[in-house]
Structure formats: structure tokens, C-alpha cells
Coordinates of C-alpha atoms and ligand atoms in Angstrom, one line a residue:
M22 CA 31.0 13.7 4.6
K23 CA 30.2 14.7 8.3
F24 CA 28.6 11.6 9.2
G25 CA 31.4 9.5 8.0
K26 CA 33.4 10.2 11.2
W27 CA 31.1 9.0 13.8
Y28 CA 28.4 6.8 12.7
V29 CA 30.6 3.8 12.5
P30 CA 30.6 2.8 16.0
M31 CA 27.0 3.0 16.3
V32 CA 26.3 1.0 13.1
I33 CA 28.6 -1.7 14.4
G34 CA 26.5 -1.6 17.6
I35 CA 23.2 -1.9 15.6
I36 CA 24.5 -4.9 13.5
A37 CA 25.9 -6.5 16.5
G38 CA 22.3 -6.2 18.2
M39 CA 20.6 -7.4 14.9
V40 CA 23.0 -10.4 14.9
A41 CA 22.2 -11.2 18.4
G42 CA 18.5 -11.1 17.6
N43 CA 17.8 -8.2 19.8
I44 CA 17.2 -5.2 17.7
V45 CA 15.1 -3.3 20.0
I46 CA 16.8 -1.2 22.7
Q47 CA 13.5 -0.4 24.4
P48 CA 13.4 -2.3 27.7
D49 CA 10.6 -4.9 28.5
G50 CA 7.9 -4.1 30.9
P51 CA 5.0 -1.7 31.3
A52 CA 5.4 1.7 29.8
P53 CA 5.2 4.6 32.2
T54 CA 1.5 5.4 32.8
M55 CA 0.1 8.8 31.9
S56 CA -0.6 11.5 34.4
S57 CA -4.3 12.4 35.0
S58 CA -3.8 15.6 33.3
Q59 CA -2.4 13.9 30.2
I60 CA -5.3 11.5 30.4
A61 CA -7.9 14.3 30.5
S62 CA -6.3 16.1 27.5
A63 CA -6.0 13.0 25.7
Q64 CA -9.8 12.2 26.2
N65 CA -10.5 15.6 25.1
K66 CA -8.7 15.3 21.9
A67 CA -8.9 11.8 20.7
F68 CA -12.5 10.8 21.9
V69 CA -15.1 10.7 19.1
P70 CA -18.5 10.2 20.9
P71 CA -20.8 7.6 19.7
G72 CA -22.6 8.7 16.6
Q73 CA -20.2 11.3 15.5
H74 CA -17.7 10.8 12.8
D75 CA -14.0 11.1 12.7
E76 CA -12.4 14.0 11.0
Y77 CA -9.9 11.9 8.9
Y78 CA -9.8 8.6 7.1
M79 CA -6.6 6.7 7.5
F80 CA -5.9 4.2 4.7
S81 CA -3.4 1.6 6.0
S82 CA -1.7 -1.2 4.2
G83 CA -2.3 -4.7 5.7
G84 CA 1.1 -5.9 4.9
H85 CA 1.2 -9.7 4.4
S86 CA -2.6 -9.9 5.2
G87 CA -2.9 -8.6 1.6
Q88 CA -5.7 -6.2 2.7
M89 CA -6.2 -2.5 3.3
F90 CA -7.4 -1.1 6.6
V91 CA -9.8 1.9 6.7
I92 CA -9.2 3.6 10.1
G93 CA -10.9 6.6 11.7
V94 CA -8.6 9.4 13.0
P95 CA -8.6 10.5 15.9
S96 CA -10.7 7.6 17.3
L97 CA -8.3 5.0 15.6
R98 CA -11.4 2.9 15.2
R99 CA -11.1 0.4 12.3
I100 CA -14.0 1.0 10.2
R101 CA -13.5 -1.5 7.3
T102 CA -11.3 -3.9 5.9
I103 CA -10.9 -3.8 2.2
P104 CA -9.8 -7.0 0.8
V105 CA -7.2 -6.4 -2.0
F106 CA -4.8 -9.4 -2.5
S107 CA -6.2 -12.1 -0.4
P108 CA -9.6 -13.6 -0.2
D109 CA -12.2 -12.6 2.4
S110 CA -15.1 -14.8 3.2
A111 CA -16.8 -11.9 5.0
T112 CA -17.4 -10.1 1.7
G113 CA -17.1 -13.0 -0.7
Y114 CA -13.9 -11.5 -2.2
G115 CA -12.2 -14.1 -4.1
Y116 CA -15.0 -16.2 -4.4
D117 CA -17.4 -14.6 -6.9
E118 CA -16.1 -14.7 -10.5
R119 CA -15.1 -10.8 -10.6
T120 CA -12.9 -10.8 -7.6
K121 CA -11.6 -14.5 -8.3
E122 CA -10.3 -13.1 -11.6
L123 CA -8.9 -10.0 -9.9
M124 CA -6.8 -12.1 -7.7
G125 CA -5.3 -14.0 -10.6
G126 CA -4.9 -17.4 -8.9
F127 CA -2.9 -15.9 -6.0
T128 CA -4.1 -16.2 -2.4
W129 CA -2.0 -13.6 -0.8
G130 CA -0.3 -10.4 -1.4
D131 CA 2.1 -8.2 0.5
A132 CA 0.6 -4.8 0.7
H133 CA 2.9 -2.0 1.7
H134 CA 2.3 1.5 0.6
P135 CA -1.0 3.1 -0.1
S136 CA -0.9 6.0 -2.4
L137 CA -4.1 8.3 -2.6
S138 CA -4.6 9.9 -6.1
E139 CA -3.7 13.5 -6.2
T140 CA -4.6 16.6 -8.2
N141 CA -2.1 19.4 -8.2
G142 CA -0.2 17.6 -5.3
D143 CA -3.2 17.2 -3.1
Y144 CA -5.3 14.2 -2.2
D145 CA -8.4 14.3 -4.3
G146 CA -10.4 11.3 -2.8
R147 CA -11.0 9.5 -6.2
F148 CA -8.7 6.4 -5.9
V149 CA -6.3 4.7 -3.7
F150 CA -3.5 2.5 -5.2
I151 CA -1.2 -0.1 -3.4
N152 CA 1.5 -2.4 -4.3
D153 CA 1.9 -6.2 -3.8
N154 CA 5.5 -6.7 -2.8
A155 CA 5.3 -10.5 -3.2
N156 CA 3.8 -10.9 -6.7
N157 CA 4.7 -7.8 -8.7
R158 CA 1.2 -6.4 -8.8
A159 CA -0.7 -3.1 -7.9
A160 CA -4.2 -2.6 -7.1
M161 CA -6.8 0.3 -7.5
I162 CA -9.5 0.8 -5.1
N163 CA -12.3 2.9 -6.1
L164 CA -13.4 5.3 -3.1
K165 CA -16.7 5.5 -4.4
T166 CA -17.5 1.9 -3.6
F167 CA -14.3 1.1 -1.4
H168 CA -13.9 -2.0 -3.8
T169 CA -10.9 -3.2 -5.4
E170 CA -11.5 -2.5 -9.1
Q171 CA -8.3 -3.7 -10.7
I172 CA -5.3 -5.5 -10.0
I173 CA -2.4 -5.4 -12.6
G174 CA 0.4 -7.8 -12.8
P175 CA 2.3 -10.0 -12.2
I176 CA 4.3 -7.4 -14.3
P177 CA 7.2 -9.1 -16.2
N178 CA 10.9 -8.1 -15.6
I179 CA 10.4 -6.5 -12.0
M180 CA 10.6 -8.6 -8.8
G181 CA 9.1 -7.3 -5.5
P182 CA 8.1 -3.8 -6.1
H183 CA 8.5 -2.7 -2.5
S184 CA 9.3 0.9 -3.4
A185 CA 5.8 1.5 -4.3
V186 CA 3.5 2.9 -5.0
F187 CA 4.0 6.5 -5.2
V188 CA 1.7 8.8 -7.4
T189 CA 3.0 11.8 -9.2
P190 CA 1.2 15.2 -8.3
N191 CA -1.4 14.7 -11.1
T192 CA -1.5 10.9 -10.8
E193 CA -0.2 10.8 -14.2
Y194 CA 1.8 7.9 -13.1
F195 CA 2.7 5.9 -9.9
M196 CA 6.2 4.5 -9.6
M197 CA 7.1 1.0 -8.5
G198 CA 10.8 0.3 -7.8
T199 CA 11.9 -3.1 -7.1
R200 CA 13.3 -4.5 -4.0
F201 CA 15.0 -7.4 -5.4
S202 CA 17.3 -7.8 -8.4
V203 CA 16.8 -10.6 -10.7
P204 CA 17.6 -11.6 -14.5
M205 CA 15.2 -9.1 -15.9
D206 CA 14.2 -11.1 -19.0
G207 CA 13.1 -13.9 -16.5
S208 CA 15.6 -16.2 -17.6
Y209 CA 17.6 -18.7 -15.3
K210 CA 21.0 -17.2 -14.3
E211 CA 23.3 -18.5 -11.3
L212 CA 23.8 -16.3 -8.4
E213 CA 27.6 -16.3 -9.5
Q214 CA 26.4 -14.2 -12.6
Y215 CA 24.7 -11.8 -10.2
K216 CA 26.7 -8.7 -11.2
E217 CA 26.4 -9.1 -14.9
S218 CA 23.0 -10.7 -15.4
Y219 CA 20.7 -9.4 -12.5
N220 CA 19.0 -6.0 -12.4
G221 CA 16.7 -4.0 -10.5
A222 CA 14.1 -1.8 -12.1
L223 CA 11.6 1.2 -11.7
Q224 CA 8.2 0.4 -13.2
A225 CA 5.9 3.5 -14.2
I226 CA 2.3 2.7 -14.3
S227 CA 0.4 5.3 -16.1
V228 CA -3.3 6.0 -14.7
D229 CA -6.4 6.7 -16.7
Q230 CA -7.8 10.0 -15.0
K231 CA -11.4 9.0 -15.6
T232 CA -11.5 5.4 -14.4
G233 CA -8.3 5.2 -12.3
H234 CA -7.4 2.1 -14.5
M235 CA -3.9 1.4 -14.5
T236 CA -1.5 0.4 -17.4
P237 CA 2.2 -0.4 -17.4
A238 CA 4.0 2.4 -19.0
W239 CA 7.7 1.8 -19.2
Q240 CA 10.5 0.4 -17.2
L241 CA 13.8 1.6 -16.2
K242 CA 16.5 -0.8 -16.1
L243 CA 18.8 -0.3 -12.9
P244 CA 21.9 -1.7 -11.3
P245 CA 21.8 -5.1 -9.4
W246 CA 21.0 -3.4 -6.1
N247 CA 18.1 -3.4 -3.8
F248 CA 15.8 -0.6 -3.8
D249 CA 13.7 0.4 -0.8
L250 CA 11.5 3.2 -1.0
S251 CA 10.7 6.0 -3.5
D252 CA 8.7 9.4 -3.5
A253 CA 7.6 11.8 -6.4
G254 CA 8.9 15.2 -6.7
K255 CA 6.5 17.9 -6.6
G256 CA 6.4 21.7 -7.2
P257 CA 10.0 22.7 -8.4
S258 CA 11.0 19.0 -8.4
D259 CA 8.0 17.8 -10.2
G260 CA 8.9 15.4 -13.1
W261 CA 11.4 13.7 -10.8
A262 CA 11.4 10.6 -8.8
F263 CA 13.7 9.6 -5.7
L264 CA 14.5 6.1 -4.9
T265 CA 16.7 4.7 -2.1
T266 CA 19.2 1.9 -2.7
Y267 CA 20.8 -0.6 -0.4
N268 CA 23.1 -3.4 -1.2
T269 CA 25.1 -1.4 -3.6
E270 CA 27.8 -4.0 -2.4
E271 CA 25.9 -6.3 -4.7
A272 CA 26.0 -9.2 -2.2
T273 CA 24.0 -12.3 -2.9
H274 CA 24.4 -13.9 0.6
L275 CA 24.0 -13.0 4.1
L276 CA 23.0 -9.5 3.1
E277 CA 22.6 -8.5 6.9
V278 CA 26.3 -8.4 6.9
N279 CA 27.4 -8.1 3.4
A280 CA 25.0 -5.5 2.3
S281 CA 26.0 -3.3 5.4
K282 CA 29.5 -2.8 4.4
N283 CA 29.7 0.3 2.3
E284 CA 29.8 3.6 4.2
T285 CA 27.1 5.1 2.0
D286 CA 24.8 3.8 -0.6
Y287 CA 22.7 6.2 -2.9
I288 CA 19.5 8.0 -3.6
L289 CA 18.7 7.8 -7.1
A290 CA 17.0 10.9 -8.7
I291 CA 15.1 9.8 -11.8
N292 CA 13.9 12.4 -14.3
W293 CA 10.7 10.6 -15.4
K294 CA 9.7 13.1 -17.9
A295 CA 13.0 12.5 -19.5
A296 CA 12.2 8.8 -19.3
E297 CA 8.7 9.5 -20.9
Q298 CA 10.5 11.4 -23.7
A299 CA 13.0 8.5 -24.1
V300 CA 10.0 6.2 -24.9
K301 CA 8.5 8.7 -27.3
D302 CA 11.9 8.9 -29.1
G303 CA 12.1 5.0 -29.3
K304 CA 15.0 4.7 -26.9
F305 CA 13.7 1.6 -25.4
E306 CA 14.1 -2.2 -25.9
E307 CA 11.0 -4.3 -25.8
V308 CA 11.6 -7.2 -23.2
N309 CA 8.6 -9.5 -22.5
G310 CA 6.2 -7.1 -24.0
Q311 CA 7.5 -4.1 -21.7
K312 CA 9.5 -1.0 -22.9
V313 CA 12.7 -1.1 -21.1
I314 CA 14.8 2.0 -21.0
D315 CA 18.5 1.3 -20.4
P316 CA 20.0 4.5 -18.7
E317 CA 23.4 3.9 -20.0
K318 CA 21.8 4.0 -23.5
A319 CA 19.6 7.0 -22.8
P320 CA 21.6 9.3 -20.6
G321 CA 20.1 12.1 -18.6
I322 CA 17.6 10.1 -16.9
V323 CA 19.1 8.7 -13.8
Y324 CA 21.5 10.5 -11.4
A325 CA 22.9 9.2 -8.0
V326 CA 23.9 10.8 -4.7
A327 CA 25.5 9.3 -1.6
A328 CA 23.2 8.6 1.1
A329 CA 23.9 7.4 4.5
K330 CA 24.4 3.6 5.0
S331 CA 21.4 1.6 3.6
P332 CA 18.9 4.4 3.7
H333 CA 15.3 3.3 4.1
G334 CA 12.6 5.9 3.2
V335 CA 13.1 8.9 1.1
D336 CA 10.6 11.8 1.4
V337 CA 10.0 14.9 -0.6
T338 CA 9.0 18.2 1.4
P339 CA 5.7 19.6 0.9
D340 CA 7.1 22.5 -1.1
G341 CA 9.2 20.1 -3.3
K342 CA 12.3 21.9 -2.5
Y343 CA 14.2 19.0 -0.6
F344 CA 14.3 15.3 -0.7
V345 CA 15.1 13.8 2.6
G346 CA 17.0 10.4 2.9
N347 CA 16.3 8.4 6.2
G348 CA 19.6 6.7 7.4
K349 CA 18.4 3.6 8.9
L350 CA 22.2 2.1 9.8
S351 CA 23.0 5.8 10.4
P352 CA 21.4 8.1 13.0
I353 CA 21.0 11.0 10.4
V354 CA 18.4 12.3 8.1
T355 CA 19.9 13.9 5.1
A356 CA 18.2 16.6 3.4
Y357 CA 19.1 17.4 -0.2
D358 CA 18.5 20.7 -1.9
F359 CA 16.8 20.0 -5.2
E360 CA 17.8 23.3 -6.9
K361 CA 21.4 22.8 -6.1
F362 CA 21.0 19.2 -7.3
K363 CA 19.6 20.4 -10.4
Q364 CA 22.4 22.9 -10.8
A365 CA 25.1 20.1 -10.1
V366 CA 23.4 18.0 -12.8
E367 CA 23.5 21.0 -15.3
N368 CA 27.2 21.7 -14.2
K369 CA 28.1 18.1 -14.5
D370 CA 29.4 18.4 -10.9
F371 CA 29.8 14.7 -10.5
T372 CA 32.2 12.9 -8.3
D373 CA 32.1 9.5 -9.8
E374 CA 30.2 7.2 -12.0
V375 CA 28.7 3.9 -10.9
R376 CA 27.4 1.4 -13.3
G377 CA 27.0 4.3 -15.9
I378 CA 25.2 6.5 -13.6
P379 CA 26.8 9.9 -12.8
V380 CA 27.2 10.5 -9.0
V381 CA 26.4 14.0 -8.1
N382 CA 28.8 15.7 -5.8
Y383 CA 27.3 15.2 -2.3
N384 CA 28.9 18.4 -0.8
S385 CA 27.2 20.6 -3.5
V386 CA 23.7 19.3 -2.9
M387 CA 23.6 18.3 0.7
A388 CA 21.7 21.0 2.6
A389 CA 21.8 19.4 6.1
E390 CA 22.3 16.4 8.1
V391 CA 19.7 16.0 10.7
E392 CA 20.6 14.0 13.8
A393 CA 17.3 12.4 14.3
G394 CA 18.1 9.4 16.5
L395 CA 18.8 5.8 16.3
G396 CA 17.4 4.0 13.2
P397 CA 15.6 6.7 11.5
L398 CA 13.2 5.0 8.7
H399 CA 10.7 7.5 7.5
T400 CA 9.8 11.3 7.8
Q401 CA 6.4 12.8 7.2
F402 CA 5.6 16.5 7.3
G403 CA 3.2 19.0 9.0
T404 CA 2.6 22.6 8.8
D405 CA 5.2 25.4 8.9
G406 CA 8.0 23.1 7.7
Y407 CA 7.9 20.7 10.6
A408 CA 9.1 17.1 10.0
Y409 CA 8.6 14.0 11.9
T410 CA 11.0 11.2 11.7
T411 CA 10.3 7.6 13.0
N412 CA 13.4 6.1 14.8
F413 CA 12.9 2.3 14.8
V414 CA 15.9 1.3 17.1
E415 CA 15.4 3.9 19.8
S416 CA 11.4 3.9 19.6
T417 CA 10.9 7.6 19.2
V418 CA 9.3 10.0 16.8
A419 CA 11.6 13.0 16.5
K420 CA 10.2 16.5 15.4
W421 CA 12.4 18.8 13.6
K422 CA 12.2 21.7 11.3
I423 CA 13.2 22.4 7.7
G424 CA 15.7 25.1 7.8
E425 CA 16.5 24.7 11.3
W426 CA 17.8 21.3 10.8
K427 CA 17.7 20.2 14.3
V428 CA 15.4 18.1 16.6
L429 CA 13.2 20.2 18.5
D430 CA 11.3 17.4 20.4
K431 CA 11.1 13.7 20.8
V432 CA 8.3 11.4 22.0
T433 CA 8.8 7.8 23.0
V434 CA 6.5 5.4 21.4
H435 CA 5.7 1.8 22.1
Y436 CA 7.5 0.1 20.4
S437 CA 9.7 0.4 17.2
P438 CA 7.9 2.5 14.9
G439 CA 8.2 1.8 11.0
H440 CA 6.3 4.4 9.1
G441 CA 4.5 7.2 10.6
S442 CA 1.7 9.0 9.0
A443 CA 0.8 12.8 9.3
A444 CA -2.7 14.3 8.5
E445 CA -2.6 15.1 4.6
G446 CA 1.2 14.3 5.0
D447 CA 2.2 13.6 1.5
T448 CA 0.3 16.6 -0.1
V449 CA 1.6 20.1 -0.8
S450 CA -0.3 21.4 2.2
P451 CA -0.2 19.0 5.1
D452 CA -2.5 19.7 8.1
G453 CA -0.3 19.2 10.9
K454 CA -2.7 18.3 13.9
Y455 CA -2.1 14.5 13.9
F456 CA 0.6 11.9 13.3
V457 CA 0.1 8.2 13.7
A458 CA 3.1 6.1 14.6
L459 CA 2.7 2.7 12.9
N460 CA 4.6 0.7 15.6
K461 CA 5.9 -2.8 14.8
L462 CA 5.9 -4.2 18.4
A463 CA 2.8 -3.9 21.0
K464 CA 4.6 -6.1 23.7
D465 CA 2.8 -5.0 26.9
R466 CA 0.5 -2.3 25.4
H467 CA -2.7 -4.4 25.1
L468 CA -4.2 -7.5 26.9
P469 CA -1.9 -10.4 26.1
V470 CA -2.8 -12.7 23.5
G471 CA 0.0 -15.3 23.4
P472 CA 3.4 -15.2 22.2
S473 CA 2.7 -12.9 19.2
H474 CA 1.1 -9.5 19.6
P475 CA -0.7 -7.2 17.2
E476 CA 1.1 -4.1 15.8
N477 CA 0.5 -0.9 17.7
M478 CA -0.8 2.5 16.2
Q479 CA -0.4 5.5 18.4
L480 CA -1.8 8.8 17.7
I481 CA 0.3 11.8 18.5
D482 CA -1.2 15.3 18.8
I483 CA 1.5 17.4 16.9
E484 CA -0.3 20.7 17.3
G485 CA 1.8 22.1 20.2
D486 CA 5.5 22.6 20.7
K487 CA 5.5 19.1 22.5
M488 CA 4.3 16.1 20.8
E489 CA 1.8 14.3 23.0
I490 CA 0.5 10.7 22.5
I491 CA -3.3 10.8 22.9
N492 CA -4.7 7.6 21.6
E493 CA -3.5 4.1 20.8
A494 CA -5.1 1.0 19.3
P495 CA -3.9 -2.5 18.1
I496 CA -4.0 -3.4 14.6
D497 CA -3.5 -6.8 12.8
P498 CA -0.3 -7.4 10.8
E499 CA 0.8 -5.3 9.2
P500 CA 0.5 -1.6 8.4
H501 CA 3.6 -0.6 6.8
Y502 CA 2.5 2.8 5.4
A503 CA -0.8 4.8 5.8
Q504 CA -2.2 7.9 4.5
I505 CA -4.4 10.2 6.2
I506 CA -7.0 12.3 4.1
K507 CA -9.8 14.7 5.3
A508 CA -12.9 12.9 5.6
D509 CA -15.0 15.4 3.4
K510 CA -12.9 14.6 0.5
I511 CA -14.4 11.1 0.1
N512 CA -18.0 10.8 -1.0
P513 CA -18.7 7.1 -1.2
V514 CA -22.0 6.0 -3.0
K515 CA -24.9 4.7 -0.7
I516 CA -26.0 2.1 -3.1
Y517 CA -25.0 0.6 -6.3
E518 CA -26.7 2.3 -9.3
K519 CA -29.3 0.2 -10.9
D520 CA -27.6 -0.9 -14.1
E521 CA -30.2 -1.7 -16.6
N522 CA -27.6 -2.7 -19.2
N523 CA -26.0 -5.6 -17.2
P524 CA -27.3 -8.6 -19.0
D525 CA -26.5 -10.8 -15.7
A526 CA -28.8 -8.5 -13.7
I527 CA -32.7 -9.0 -13.2
W528 CA -34.7 -6.6 -11.3
S529 CA -38.0 -8.5 -10.5
E530 CA -39.1 -12.0 -9.5
E531 CA -40.8 -12.5 -12.9
D532 CA -37.4 -12.2 -14.5
A533 CA -36.0 -15.0 -12.2
R534 CA -35.1 -18.1 -14.0
I535 CA -33.0 -21.2 -14.5
E536 CA -31.5 -21.8 -18.0
R537 CA -30.2 -25.1 -19.1
N538 CA -27.8 -25.4 -22.1
G539 CA -26.3 -29.2 -22.2
N540 CA -24.6 -29.5 -18.9
K541 CA -24.4 -25.9 -18.3
V542 CA -26.8 -24.3 -15.8
T543 CA -27.4 -20.6 -15.5
V544 CA -29.4 -19.2 -12.6
Y545 CA -30.7 -15.6 -12.8
G546 CA -31.7 -14.8 -9.1
I547 CA -32.6 -12.0 -6.9
A548 CA -32.0 -11.4 -3.2
V549 CA -34.5 -9.2 -1.4
R550 CA -35.5 -9.1 2.3
S551 CA -36.0 -11.8 3.0
R552 CA -36.0 -14.3 0.2
F553 CA -34.1 -15.6 -2.7
Y554 CA -35.8 -16.1 -6.0
P555 CA -35.6 -18.8 -7.2
D556 CA -35.3 -20.6 -4.0
E557 CA -34.9 -24.2 -5.4
I558 CA -32.1 -24.9 -7.8
K559 CA -32.3 -28.2 -9.3
V560 CA -29.0 -29.6 -11.1
N561 CA -27.5 -32.9 -12.1
E562 CA -24.3 -34.1 -10.6
G563 CA -21.4 -32.8 -13.0
D564 CA -23.4 -29.7 -14.2
E565 CA -21.5 -26.6 -14.6
V566 CA -23.4 -24.0 -12.7
T567 CA -23.5 -20.3 -12.9
I568 CA -25.5 -18.1 -10.5
H569 CA -26.0 -14.4 -11.3
L570 CA -27.4 -12.8 -8.2
T571 CA -28.7 -9.2 -7.9
N572 CA -29.5 -7.5 -4.7
I573 CA -32.7 -5.6 -5.5
D574 CA -33.0 -3.9 -2.0
L575 CA -31.9 -0.5 -3.0
D576 CA -31.6 0.6 0.6
Q577 CA -28.3 1.7 2.3
D578 CA -26.4 -1.0 4.3
I579 CA -28.8 -3.9 3.4
T580 CA -26.2 -6.6 2.0
H581 CA -27.2 -10.2 1.6
G582 CA -24.8 -13.0 1.5
F583 CA -25.2 -16.3 -0.4
G584 CA -23.6 -19.4 1.0
I585 CA -24.2 -23.0 0.0
N586 CA -23.5 -25.5 2.6
L587 CA -20.5 -27.9 2.0
Y588 CA -19.8 -26.3 -1.2
D589 CA -17.2 -23.8 0.0
I590 CA -18.9 -21.1 -1.6
N591 CA -20.1 -17.8 0.0
F592 CA -20.3 -14.3 -1.7
E593 CA -22.1 -11.1 -1.1
V594 CA -24.2 -8.7 -3.0
Q595 CA -24.4 -5.0 -1.9
P596 CA -27.5 -3.0 -2.5
G597 CA -28.1 -2.8 -6.3
Q598 CA -25.1 -5.1 -6.9
T599 CA -25.0 -8.2 -9.2
N600 CA -22.3 -10.8 -8.6
T601 CA -21.6 -14.1 -10.3
I602 CA -20.4 -17.3 -8.9
K603 CA -19.5 -20.4 -11.0
F604 CA -18.8 -24.0 -9.8
K605 CA -19.2 -27.6 -10.7
A606 CA -21.9 -29.5 -8.9
D607 CA -19.7 -32.3 -8.1
K608 CA -21.2 -33.5 -5.0
P609 CA -24.7 -35.1 -5.2
G610 CA -27.3 -34.6 -2.5
V611 CA -29.3 -31.9 -0.8
F612 CA -27.5 -28.7 0.1
P613 CA -29.2 -25.6 1.6
F614 CA -28.1 -22.3 0.6
Y615 CA -28.7 -19.3 2.8
C616 CA -28.1 -15.8 3.4
T617 CA -24.9 -15.2 5.4
N618 CA -25.3 -11.5 6.1
F619 CA -27.8 -10.5 9.0
C620 CA -30.2 -8.3 6.9
S621 CA -33.8 -8.6 8.5
A622 CA -35.8 -10.0 11.3
L623 CA -36.6 -12.9 8.9
H624 CA -32.7 -13.2 7.9
Q625 CA -32.9 -16.6 9.2
E626 CA -35.8 -17.6 7.0
M627 CA -33.7 -16.4 4.0
Q628 CA -32.8 -19.7 2.6
G629 CA -33.4 -22.2 -0.3
Y630 CA -32.2 -25.7 -1.4
M631 CA -29.8 -26.9 -4.2
L632 CA -30.8 -30.3 -5.2
V633 CA -27.8 -32.1 -7.0
K634 CA -29.2 -35.1 -8.7
P635 CA -26.9 -38.1 -8.6
K636 CA -25.5 -39.5 -11.9
E637 CA -27.2 -42.8 -13.0
Ligands
K7E17 CU1 7.6 -1.5 6.4 CU2 7.6 1.2 3.9 CU3 7.7 -1.7 3.5 CU4 9.4 1.0 6.2 S1 8.4 -0.4 4.8 S2 8.7 0.2 7.9
CUA18 CU1 -30.4 -11.5 3.4 CU2 -29.7 -12.1 5.6

């Protein structure tokens, strides 16, 4: 392998740097300022005048904030935070009954990779999915309402689905590969039994095309390695998924060193159509209610191919002809020719077998090794075969071209980019135009705010030969990945449709009422500018209280909140929406409730009293 000769010293350097706690080569101190002509050009390209809309939506993961950020491109204005895995008192997410149930008892998630639904390999603007790396879950956000509508999991047998979520070209499935290996059946095993008793997995989730609802479909048992990222094939490679591995050393301690020993790890190529067939043919075992396929017992599903040391991202080109592995601990990005890969599989051109998985001959399928830079993590695509790779260690974005396989331009970013996101970058027809570097460190780029800084997004104009940074904005931790979709593909509703069949909803003051059944009190109320009805809720200490509240203000952007003093309760009702809250009236006394979301000139008058009569 070409890279074998020369990357070793560099890798040692990187590891030594990591051990010394100094992974970032970029020097401290203010970055070079832009020239006045660069500033003028940037203003011209990135400024969105007040009242005008951005050309694109960017959906960015919120990392361990558990949220998703909606950002306009090119302005980089944050338009909305969509709460997904963590409570959000601003919207009442995690407080009302529906969203409390969605969160399933967890108070956070680690959201890494949003994936927009696709039709024929193109973003269709229906749904966006995202993983929870911490709690084995995935969420679906409906882009009609921008609300999280479903969360599934924790899914048994998998642990830390980091390599997720990646939709197939018609959103038949999305894939979730695990970062961690654990005993797959959920049992207790000592780490000494790691090699025999621990496993990784790839989880396929099927998606209902009408509702976007997710169902665990099947799981593929994988070796006790770590899996980093995946991508779905398209065009000629449709039906396949690609998954990067690290820690093929099968280390259990000090992975920093012990998982960085092998010269190469693997990219796994998974024939998901064959896996689907194996399930139909009954070639699976049921474990904790999940259909688990063991590739050793169902051959023809999983193949491995060598990849430069501990690869991070794997990305399929827009035409589906190549899959590209990003070296991380090697300075190269390897492009594999899918057609040759398929031939090698057919010809059984294997060099090895590892844990029952055939290893395809690297030299037969490798199309090119692109010297991208130090610490390449992720690659995105533009028009005309241009590719953009983020180099974490050297803080650059490298532009190269499919077929030419060499770097044509580099731009320094600030600092240490993780993922990047190109306009319509994961589709069969990327737009080019914009690339957003999702930089892990901001350091001196914004007003200082103490020892820790926000992350830093930088917008790069990729239209010309030379890449040019034209905008930047801080962002809370932590965008891992983002997808950028044309704004006109998304058509959100303006108000909730009046649901006459919802038994909890009422639409007039006359229907407002309080019902009592033993110690259970149910309130059917309305919120309308600028009052609640009823505005007196009288209960007894210890009562179980349910409040259904409908916002009958069918007017865009007139949202009401409902907070009760000292009861740790706040939720919202958007126009036409009904929400429900349940609690025990365990504190006697007088507690005002009020509208928390400024809605009218008489918003301050929008209040009432909850009277909790003390027990005798
Ligand atoms: Cu941050 Cu995709 Cu989780 Cu790379 S991952 S950077
Ligand atoms: Cu309703 Cu403020």
C-alpha cells in the first residue's frame, strides 16, 4: 500500500501531539485579517438584508446539547433550536405529556448526524432524522411543524450509534452503526472476555413513507471493533452501506494508544438488500425482540477493505461510483471504485478473512489515494466532481477533484474543522456554491467569554477556483454534522390544523370546564389573546391534575405559554395546538399561572390562579 511507506512518522507525530494534549497545530493569536477587497466580496456574497430570506436551510446537530439547530445560509443566522433529546423550557419541550413521553425519562442525548429524507437520492424536505449517540435512540422531526414527532429507543443490542443516521436514497431505511462494542444480548461480561463476548452492530431502521415513523428493522452482528461513520450507496452502489472501523486491535483500555497500532483498519461494505433478503429467508436469530443477522451464518452481506489508519468519515460520491475513506491518523483520503469492488467480490478476489468477513484485495479496488492534509476527517461534494475534505489537525479545507485525485486548493479555517457541509452535499446533485466548515475551536475569533469558547462555523464560497471564507458565526456546542437544503424544498405549516376529533381540544369558552373524578381533576382550557379560560383552577392538596390547553388563536406566530409559579411547570401551545400537562398538586397555597410567551399588548394580563386547598 502506497501510504504504508510514509505515513508512519506523521502518525507518531500526531499521537505524540495528542498525548501531550496539544492536538492543534494552529498557533494561538489573532488570525490574519481580511483585506478590504476580500471584505467587500464577502459582504456582497453573504449578507442577507433585513427582511429577506436565506437561500438555504442548514440543519445542524446540537451534539451533547441534545438539540438540532436550524441555521440560514449564507447569513449563518440561527433561526430556531429544535429540542430533540433534551428539555427546553422555552418551548415547554420535555414538560408537556407528549414530549415528556418522547424523551422517555432521559434528560439529554448526544445528537451527531442529521439526515434529511430523500427521494431518488435528493433531499425532499419531508423529514429530518438524527441519532442519539448516548442512549441508542433516533428521532424524527417533521419539517411541516419543525417538531420532534417520534423518538425510538433505547434500542436493545446496540451501544452508542455514532455511525448514524444515514438514509438510503429513497429513505427506505436509515442505518445506525455502533461506536461501542458490548455484550450484544445485554448480559454482564468481564472485559477479559471482550474478544469472544462483545460485539458491534449495524442497526437498520425502516421508515414509513407517509408519516416518517421509524421501526427497528434488523440488526447485523459485527466484530468487537469500534465503528465510526457510515454512508449509504446511491446510483450504482444503491443497496450498499459503507461503515468505517477503528480499534480493529480489539483493545479495551487506553484506546488512544492501543487502538492506533494497526497500520490499517477497514471500511466495511454492507449489502443491505442482501441483509433484507436474509431476514425474509429467516436467516436471523431473535435477541431481545430484535432480528439479528450473523454474517458468519449468512455470507454475502458484509465485506471488508483496508483503510488508512483509524479512518473517520466515509462518504459516497454523488454519482455513487466511489466511496471515500478519510484517514484521520493518515494524511490520505482513499477513493475506492465501487464497480471494481463489486467485481472483486464476484471474483472472490480476497486477500484475507477477518472474523469471518472476506477482505477484498485493496489493490484491486483502490482508485486513488489523495494526499488531503493532516487529519482528514470528512469529505463533502460540490458540482463537477469537486470534493472538499476537512483536515482537523492542520485546520484547513482541501479541495480536490474526483478523477484528478489531487488537491487543487486549500483554505485555512479557524480552527480544527470536524465535519463540513456543502449545499445539497449528500444528494445525487450537489449545488456547489457554499461549504460550511464546522470548526471545533473558535479561540480568538469572537469576543472572549471565559476559558471555553463556542464552536465556530465558517462559510466558504466554493464557486470560484479559489475557496474564500465569506462569513462566520459562533454556535453553541456542538454541531457535528449538518445538512444544507434549498429553502424552497421546505414548506412548513403556518398554524396547526384545527383538529375537531381531538377529545382533549376545545374551541370555545363555552366548552371550557373543570371535571373532577375522585382525586383526579381534568381541566379543558383555552388560551386566546389575552386570557386563559378558565382562569381559576381550584383543587385540593394531593389531587392529580391534568390540564389540556388549546390555543384557539389561529393566527401565525401567536404562541401562548403556560407557566405555574413554584410548580416547575411551563409549556407552550402554538396556534391551533392542544397540549397536555399532568402533575400532582402537592404544594398547598395560592399559585398564579401566566402566559410565558409575549403575545399581545395585554400579555401581562394573561394570567389566572391555581388555588390548592390544604388537606385538613
Ligand atoms: Cu464529530 Cu461525525 Cu460524531 Cu466527525 S463526528 S467530527
Ligand atoms: Cu399569551 Cu402571552
